[in-house]
Amino acid sequence: AKIGGIVAPPPKKAAQNPAPSALAEVQHYMVDFTINGSELRFLPLENSKYRNTLTLMATSFNREGRMLTGVSSLGTRELPAAEFAKIAEGRFGVQSEIDVPLEATSIRLGLQDQMSNRLGTVEIPLPVPPDPELQGAAKSSLPPIEPE
């Protein structure tokens, strides 16, 4: 998996799991998971489509290694035969967005193929520098408003 760019608006407040009423400052991350299509298992269906189910996971840790947040999401795709053939020969991408407390010093990303039960993880030190390409896009302004 590879981590994608970061669009870094000012930190915002988000509720955390331990105390729903507590607020913490967070950094918003956009993560691109890219997998070789040949490493995924797809099940053929009777309707000539192919199904795969992936679990995306993200966990953040503080300086002492204590877990601060953890999220996971499950996604299923059914692909037509032509699209499946392209993915099997190339790459398959999935995107996820997460909010991580500013006090986090690392994030662990995981991806599990539910069809084969294969799992991969990577730990990344924080903060991740913003992607210059995405940051430029976020700074582009709208055309000026014409006076009436």
Coordinates of C-alpha atoms in Angstrom, one line a residue:
A1 CA 0.0 0.0 0.0
K2 CA 1.2 3.5 -0.5
I3 CA 0.1 6.6 1.3
G4 CA -1.3 9.3 -0.9
G5 CA -1.1 13.1 -0.6
I6 CA -2.4 15.1 2.3
V7 CA -4.7 18.0 1.8
A8 CA -4.0 19.9 5.0
P9 CA -6.7 22.3 6.1
P10 CA -6.4 23.8 9.6
P11 CA -6.7 21.2 12.3
K12 CA -10.3 20.5 13.2
K13 CA -12.1 19.1 16.2
A14 CA -13.4 15.5 16.1
A15 CA -14.9 13.2 18.7
Q16 CA -12.7 10.3 19.8
N17 CA -14.0 6.8 20.9
P18 CA -13.0 6.7 24.6
A19 CA -15.2 9.7 25.6
P20 CA -17.7 10.7 23.0
S21 CA -18.0 14.2 24.5
A22 CA -14.2 14.8 24.4
L23 CA -12.8 16.7 21.4
A24 CA -9.3 16.5 20.1
E25 CA -7.5 18.3 17.3
V26 CA -6.9 16.1 14.3
Q27 CA -5.1 16.1 11.0
H28 CA -7.0 14.9 8.0
Y29 CA -5.2 12.3 5.8
M30 CA -6.2 10.9 2.4
V31 CA -4.7 7.4 1.8
D32 CA -4.3 5.7 -1.5
F33 CA -4.0 1.9 -1.3
T34 CA -2.5 0.5 -4.5
I35 CA -2.3 -3.3 -5.0
N36 CA -1.1 -5.5 -7.8
G37 CA -4.3 -6.9 -9.2
S38 CA -2.7 -10.4 -9.5
E39 CA -2.3 -10.5 -5.7
L40 CA -6.0 -10.2 -5.1
R41 CA -8.4 -13.1 -5.2
F42 CA -11.7 -12.5 -7.0
L43 CA -14.6 -15.0 -6.8
P44 CA -16.4 -15.7 -10.1
L45 CA -20.2 -15.2 -9.9
E46 CA -23.0 -16.7 -11.9
N47 CA -23.7 -13.3 -13.6
S48 CA -20.2 -13.3 -15.2
K49 CA -18.9 -10.8 -12.7
Y50 CA -16.1 -11.2 -10.2
R51 CA -16.3 -10.2 -6.5
N52 CA -13.7 -9.1 -4.1
T53 CA -14.0 -7.8 -0.5
L54 CA -11.3 -5.8 1.2
T55 CA -10.9 -4.5 4.7
L56 CA -9.0 -1.2 5.1
M57 CA -7.5 -0.4 8.5
A58 CA -5.8 2.6 10.1
T59 CA -4.5 2.9 13.6
S60 CA -2.7 5.8 15.2
F61 CA -0.1 5.7 18.0
N62 CA 1.4 8.3 20.4
R63 CA 5.0 8.7 21.4
E64 CA 4.8 5.9 24.0
G65 CA 3.3 3.5 21.4
R66 CA -0.2 3.6 22.9
M67 CA -3.0 3.3 20.4
L68 CA -5.0 6.5 20.1
T69 CA -7.5 5.7 17.3
G70 CA -8.4 2.8 15.2
V71 CA -10.8 2.5 12.2
S72 CA -11.6 -0.1 9.7
S73 CA -14.0 -0.3 6.7
L74 CA -15.2 -3.2 4.6
G75 CA -15.8 -2.8 0.9
T76 CA -17.0 -5.2 -1.8
R77 CA -16.7 -4.8 -5.5
E78 CA -18.4 -6.8 -8.3
L79 CA -16.5 -6.3 -11.6
P80 CA -17.6 -7.1 -15.1
A81 CA -15.3 -9.6 -16.9
A82 CA -13.6 -7.0 -19.0
E83 CA -12.8 -4.7 -16.0
F84 CA -11.6 -7.8 -14.0
A85 CA -9.2 -8.8 -16.8
K86 CA -7.6 -5.3 -16.8
I87 CA -7.2 -5.3 -13.0
A88 CA -5.8 -8.8 -12.9
E89 CA -3.0 -7.6 -15.3
G90 CA -2.5 -4.2 -13.7
R91 CA -3.1 -2.4 -10.4
F92 CA -6.1 -2.0 -8.2
G93 CA -6.6 1.2 -6.2
V94 CA -8.8 2.1 -3.2
Q95 CA -8.9 5.4 -1.3
S96 CA -9.7 6.1 2.3
E97 CA -9.8 9.3 4.4
I98 CA -9.0 9.3 8.1
D99 CA -8.7 11.9 10.9
V100 CA -5.7 11.3 13.2
P101 CA -5.0 13.2 16.5
L102 CA -2.3 15.8 16.3
E103 CA -0.4 14.0 19.1
A104 CA 0.0 10.9 17.0
T105 CA 3.6 10.1 16.1
S106 CA 2.8 7.2 13.7
I107 CA 0.0 5.5 11.8
R108 CA -0.3 1.9 10.9
L109 CA -2.2 1.1 7.7
G110 CA -3.5 -2.4 6.9
L111 CA -5.2 -4.0 4.0
Q112 CA -6.8 -7.5 4.1
D113 CA -8.2 -9.4 1.2
Q114 CA -11.2 -11.2 2.7
M115 CA -11.3 -13.7 -0.2
S116 CA -7.8 -15.1 0.5
N117 CA -7.3 -13.8 4.1
R118 CA -4.0 -12.2 3.1
L119 CA -3.0 -9.2 5.1
G120 CA -0.4 -6.5 4.6
T121 CA 0.5 -3.6 6.9
V122 CA 2.9 -0.6 6.9
E123 CA 3.8 1.8 9.7
I124 CA 4.5 5.4 8.8
P125 CA 6.0 8.1 11.0
L126 CA 3.9 11.3 11.4
P127 CA 3.5 14.0 10.3
V128 CA 3.6 13.1 6.6
P129 CA 4.7 16.1 4.5
P130 CA 2.0 17.4 2.2
D131 CA 2.1 16.2 -1.4
P132 CA 3.2 19.3 -3.4
E133 CA 0.9 18.3 -6.3
L134 CA -2.2 18.1 -4.1
Q135 CA -1.3 21.1 -2.1
G136 CA -1.1 23.2 -5.2
A137 CA -4.5 22.0 -6.3
A138 CA -6.0 22.8 -2.8
K139 CA -4.5 26.4 -3.0
S140 CA -5.9 27.2 -6.5
S141 CA -8.5 29.9 -6.1
L142 CA -11.7 30.5 -7.9
P143 CA -11.9 33.3 -10.5
P144 CA -12.7 36.7 -8.9
I145 CA -16.3 37.7 -8.5
E146 CA -17.4 40.3 -10.9
P147 CA -18.8 43.5 -9.4
E148 CA -22.5 44.2 -10.0

